[in-house]
JSON list of C-alpha atoms in Angstrom, two decimals:
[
{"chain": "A", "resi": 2, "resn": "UNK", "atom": "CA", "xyz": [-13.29, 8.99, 21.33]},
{"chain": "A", "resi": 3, "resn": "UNK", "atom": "CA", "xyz": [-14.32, 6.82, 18.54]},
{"chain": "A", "resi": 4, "resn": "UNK", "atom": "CA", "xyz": [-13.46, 9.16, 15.92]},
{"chain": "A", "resi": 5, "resn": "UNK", "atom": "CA", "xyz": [-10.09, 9.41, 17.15]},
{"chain": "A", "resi": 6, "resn": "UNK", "atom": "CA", "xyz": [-9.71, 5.10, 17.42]},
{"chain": "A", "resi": 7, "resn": "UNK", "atom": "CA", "xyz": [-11.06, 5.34, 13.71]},
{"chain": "A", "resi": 8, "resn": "UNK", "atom": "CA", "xyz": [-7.82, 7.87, 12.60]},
{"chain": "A", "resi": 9, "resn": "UNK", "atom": "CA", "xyz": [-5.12, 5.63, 14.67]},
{"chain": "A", "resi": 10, "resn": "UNK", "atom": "CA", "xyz": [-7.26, 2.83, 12.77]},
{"chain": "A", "resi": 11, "resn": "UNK", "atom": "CA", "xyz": [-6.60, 4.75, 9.12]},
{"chain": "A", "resi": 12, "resn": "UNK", "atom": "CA", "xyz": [-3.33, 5.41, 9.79]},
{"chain": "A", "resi": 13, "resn": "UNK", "atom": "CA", "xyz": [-1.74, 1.69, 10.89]},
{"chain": "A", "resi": 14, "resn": "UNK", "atom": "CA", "xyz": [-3.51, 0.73, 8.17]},
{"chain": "A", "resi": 15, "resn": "UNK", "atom": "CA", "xyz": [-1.89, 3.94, 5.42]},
{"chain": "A", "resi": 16, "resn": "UNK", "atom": "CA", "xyz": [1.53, 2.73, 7.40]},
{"chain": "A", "resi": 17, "resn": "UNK", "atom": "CA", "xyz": [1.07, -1.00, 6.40]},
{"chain": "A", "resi": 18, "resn": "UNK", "atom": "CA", "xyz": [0.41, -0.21, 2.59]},
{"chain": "A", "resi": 19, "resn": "UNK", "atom": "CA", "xyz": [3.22, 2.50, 2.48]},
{"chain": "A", "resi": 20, "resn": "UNK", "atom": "CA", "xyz": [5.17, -0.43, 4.12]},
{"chain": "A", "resi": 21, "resn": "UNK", "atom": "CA", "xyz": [4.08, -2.77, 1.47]},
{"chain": "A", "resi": 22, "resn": "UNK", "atom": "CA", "xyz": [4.81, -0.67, -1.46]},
{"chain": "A", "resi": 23, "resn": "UNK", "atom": "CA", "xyz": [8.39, 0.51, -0.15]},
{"chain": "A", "resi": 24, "resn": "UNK", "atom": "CA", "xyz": [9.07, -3.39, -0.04]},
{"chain": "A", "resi": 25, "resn": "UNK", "atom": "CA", "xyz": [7.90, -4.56, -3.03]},
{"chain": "A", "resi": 26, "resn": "UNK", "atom": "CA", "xyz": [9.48, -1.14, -5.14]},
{"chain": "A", "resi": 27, "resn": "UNK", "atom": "CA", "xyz": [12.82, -2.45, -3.50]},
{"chain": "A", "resi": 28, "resn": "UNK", "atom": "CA", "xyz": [12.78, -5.95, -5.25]},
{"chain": "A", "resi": 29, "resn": "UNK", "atom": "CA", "xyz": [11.56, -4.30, -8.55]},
{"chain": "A", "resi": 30, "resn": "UNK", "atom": "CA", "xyz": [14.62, -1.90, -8.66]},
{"chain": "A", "resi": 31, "resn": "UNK", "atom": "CA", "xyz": [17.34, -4.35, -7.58]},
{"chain": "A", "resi": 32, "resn": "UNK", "atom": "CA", "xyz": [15.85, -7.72, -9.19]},
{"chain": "A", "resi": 33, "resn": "UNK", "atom": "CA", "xyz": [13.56, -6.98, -11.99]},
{"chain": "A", "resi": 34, "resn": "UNK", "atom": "CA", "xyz": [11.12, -9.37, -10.86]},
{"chain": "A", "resi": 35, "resn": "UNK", "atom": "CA", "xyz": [7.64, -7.56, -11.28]},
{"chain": "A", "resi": 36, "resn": "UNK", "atom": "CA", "xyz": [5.95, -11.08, -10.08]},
{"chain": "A", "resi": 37, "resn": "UNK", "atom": "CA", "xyz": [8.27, -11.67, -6.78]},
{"chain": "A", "resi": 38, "resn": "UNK", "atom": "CA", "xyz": [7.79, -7.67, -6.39]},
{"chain": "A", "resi": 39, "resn": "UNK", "atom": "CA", "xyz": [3.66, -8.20, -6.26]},
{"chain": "A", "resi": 40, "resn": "UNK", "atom": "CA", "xyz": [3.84, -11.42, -4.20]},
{"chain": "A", "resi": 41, "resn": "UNK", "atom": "CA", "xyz": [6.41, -9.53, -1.53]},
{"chain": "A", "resi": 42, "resn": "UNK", "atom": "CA", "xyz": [3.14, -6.57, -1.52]},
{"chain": "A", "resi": 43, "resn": "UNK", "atom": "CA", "xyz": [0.53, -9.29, -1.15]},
{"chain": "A", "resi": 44, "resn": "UNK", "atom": "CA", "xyz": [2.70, -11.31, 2.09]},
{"chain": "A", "resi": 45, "resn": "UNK", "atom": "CA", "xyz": [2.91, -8.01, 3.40]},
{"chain": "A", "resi": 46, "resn": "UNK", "atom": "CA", "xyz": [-0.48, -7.09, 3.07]},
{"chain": "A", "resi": 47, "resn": "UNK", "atom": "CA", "xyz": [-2.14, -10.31, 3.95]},
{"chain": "A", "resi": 48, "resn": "UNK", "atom": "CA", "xyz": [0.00, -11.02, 7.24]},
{"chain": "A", "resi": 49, "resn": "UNK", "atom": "CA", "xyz": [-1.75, -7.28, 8.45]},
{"chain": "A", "resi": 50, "resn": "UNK", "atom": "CA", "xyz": [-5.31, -8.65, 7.46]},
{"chain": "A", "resi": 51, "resn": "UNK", "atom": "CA", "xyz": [-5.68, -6.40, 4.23]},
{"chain": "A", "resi": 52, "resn": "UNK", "atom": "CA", "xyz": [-7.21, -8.33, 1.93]},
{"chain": "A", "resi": 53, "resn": "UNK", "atom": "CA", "xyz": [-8.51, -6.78, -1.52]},
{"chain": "A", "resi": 54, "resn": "UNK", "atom": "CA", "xyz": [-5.59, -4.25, -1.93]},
{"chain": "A", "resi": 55, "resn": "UNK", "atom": "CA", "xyz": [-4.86, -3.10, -5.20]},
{"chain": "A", "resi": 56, "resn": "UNK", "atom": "CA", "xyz": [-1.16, -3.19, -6.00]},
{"chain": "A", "resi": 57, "resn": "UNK", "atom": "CA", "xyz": [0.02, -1.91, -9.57]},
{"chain": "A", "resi": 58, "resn": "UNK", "atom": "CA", "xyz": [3.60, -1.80, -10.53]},
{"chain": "A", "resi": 59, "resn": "UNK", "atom": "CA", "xyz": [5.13, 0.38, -13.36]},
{"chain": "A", "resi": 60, "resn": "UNK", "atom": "CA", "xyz": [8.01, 0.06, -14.72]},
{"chain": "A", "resi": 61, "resn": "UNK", "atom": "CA", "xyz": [9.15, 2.82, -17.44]},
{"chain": "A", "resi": 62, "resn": "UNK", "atom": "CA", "xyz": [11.27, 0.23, -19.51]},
{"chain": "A", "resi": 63, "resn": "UNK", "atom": "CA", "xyz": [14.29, 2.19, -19.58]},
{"chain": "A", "resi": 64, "resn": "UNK", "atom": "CA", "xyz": [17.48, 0.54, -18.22]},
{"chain": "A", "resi": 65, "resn": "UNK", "atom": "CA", "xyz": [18.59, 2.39, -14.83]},
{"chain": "A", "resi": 66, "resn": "UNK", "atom": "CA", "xyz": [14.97, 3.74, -15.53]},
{"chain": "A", "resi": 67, "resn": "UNK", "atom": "CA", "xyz": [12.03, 4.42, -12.77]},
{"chain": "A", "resi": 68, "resn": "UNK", "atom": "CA", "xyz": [9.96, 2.08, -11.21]},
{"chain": "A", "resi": 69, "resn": "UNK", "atom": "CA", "xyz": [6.93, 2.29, -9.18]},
{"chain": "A", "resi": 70, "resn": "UNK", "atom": "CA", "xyz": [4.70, 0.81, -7.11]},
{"chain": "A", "resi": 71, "resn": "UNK", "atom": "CA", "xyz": [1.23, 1.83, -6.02]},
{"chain": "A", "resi": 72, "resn": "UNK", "atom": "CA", "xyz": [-1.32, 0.16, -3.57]},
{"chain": "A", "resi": 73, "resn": "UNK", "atom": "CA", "xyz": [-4.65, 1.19, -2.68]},
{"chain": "A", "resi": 74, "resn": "UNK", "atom": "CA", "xyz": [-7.18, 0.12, -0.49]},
{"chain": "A", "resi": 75, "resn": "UNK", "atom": "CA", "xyz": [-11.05, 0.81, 0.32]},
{"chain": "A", "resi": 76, "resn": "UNK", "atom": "CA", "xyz": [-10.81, 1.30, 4.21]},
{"chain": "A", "resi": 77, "resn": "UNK", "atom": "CA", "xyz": [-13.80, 0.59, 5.82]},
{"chain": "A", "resi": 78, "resn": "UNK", "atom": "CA", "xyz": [-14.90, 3.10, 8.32]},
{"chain": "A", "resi": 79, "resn": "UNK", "atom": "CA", "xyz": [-16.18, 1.35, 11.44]},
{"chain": "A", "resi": 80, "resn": "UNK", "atom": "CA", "xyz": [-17.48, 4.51, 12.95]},
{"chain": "A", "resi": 81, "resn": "UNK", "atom": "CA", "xyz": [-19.68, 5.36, 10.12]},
{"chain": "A", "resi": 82, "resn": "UNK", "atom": "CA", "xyz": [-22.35, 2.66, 12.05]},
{"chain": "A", "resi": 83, "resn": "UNK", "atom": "CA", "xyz": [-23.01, 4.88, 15.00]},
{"chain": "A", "resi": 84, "resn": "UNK", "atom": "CA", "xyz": [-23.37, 8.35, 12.46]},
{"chain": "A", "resi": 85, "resn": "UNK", "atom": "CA", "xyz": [-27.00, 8.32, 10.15]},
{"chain": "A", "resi": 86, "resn": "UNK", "atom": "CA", "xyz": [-26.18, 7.85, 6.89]},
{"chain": "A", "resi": 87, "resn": "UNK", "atom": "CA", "xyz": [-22.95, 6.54, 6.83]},
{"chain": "A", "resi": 88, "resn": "UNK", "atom": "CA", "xyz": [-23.14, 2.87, 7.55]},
{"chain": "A", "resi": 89, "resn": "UNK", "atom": "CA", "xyz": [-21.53, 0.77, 4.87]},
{"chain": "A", "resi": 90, "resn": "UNK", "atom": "CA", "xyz": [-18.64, 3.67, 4.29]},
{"chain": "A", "resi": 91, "resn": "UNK", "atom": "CA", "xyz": [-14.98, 3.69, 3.02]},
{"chain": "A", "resi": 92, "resn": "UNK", "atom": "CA", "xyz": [-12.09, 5.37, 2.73]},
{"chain": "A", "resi": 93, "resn": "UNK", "atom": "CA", "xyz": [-9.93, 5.21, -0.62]},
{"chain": "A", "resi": 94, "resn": "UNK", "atom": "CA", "xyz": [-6.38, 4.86, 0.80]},
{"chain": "A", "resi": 95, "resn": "UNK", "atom": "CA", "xyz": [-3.33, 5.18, -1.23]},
{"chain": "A", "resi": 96, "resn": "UNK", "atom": "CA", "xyz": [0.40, 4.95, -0.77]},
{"chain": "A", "resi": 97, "resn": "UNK", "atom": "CA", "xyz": [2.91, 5.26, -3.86]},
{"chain": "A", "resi": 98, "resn": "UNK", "atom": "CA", "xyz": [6.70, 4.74, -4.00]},
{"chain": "A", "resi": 99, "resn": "UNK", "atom": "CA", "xyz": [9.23, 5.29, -6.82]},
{"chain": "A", "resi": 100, "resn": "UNK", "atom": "CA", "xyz": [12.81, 3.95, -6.75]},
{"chain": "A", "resi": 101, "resn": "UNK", "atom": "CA", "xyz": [15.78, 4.12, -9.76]},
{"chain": "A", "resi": 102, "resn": "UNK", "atom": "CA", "xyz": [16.27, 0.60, -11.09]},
{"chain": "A", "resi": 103, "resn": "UNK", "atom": "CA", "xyz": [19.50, -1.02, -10.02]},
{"chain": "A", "resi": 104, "resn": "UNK", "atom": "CA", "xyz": [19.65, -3.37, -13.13]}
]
């Protein structure tokens, strides 16, 4: 039973940074604004209690080019405290979106 709390657990939390990068890939594409594109991720992130995300956002220079946004995230597993050996574990999660630039 706590196994399966700890999955609903990973996945809110995949959801929120999947969330995060879909919003701040959106004002990268349309505005251009790498720094307004970050801070959108990092509102996003810290209004869901996620704090120490990385969030990295590419941009491949080319007008009507790619951009991209990646955030990860070192999930800490609550469960691993009642399992031997795993106390103090986490979980690398990851969410990635691309979008054509607007601009």
């Amino acid at each position: 039973l706590i196994g399966v709390a700890e999955l609903g657990r990973a996945w809110m939390t995949r959801n929120i940074l999947t969330g995060a990068s879909r919003e701040a890939v959106r004002i990268a594409a349309v505005q251009g604004n790498a720094s307004s594109a970050l801070s959108r991720a990092n509102s996003i992130l810290s209004s869901a209690g996620i704090s120490g995300a990385l969030v990295n956002i590419a941009d491949d220079g080319a007008p009507y080019g790619t951009c991209s946004v990646t955030v990860s995230y070192a999930f800490p597993v609550s469960v691993a405290g009642f399992l031997p050996g795993l106390s103090g574990s986490s979980i690398t999660l990851s969410s990635s979106t691309s979008m054509r630039k607007e601009y």
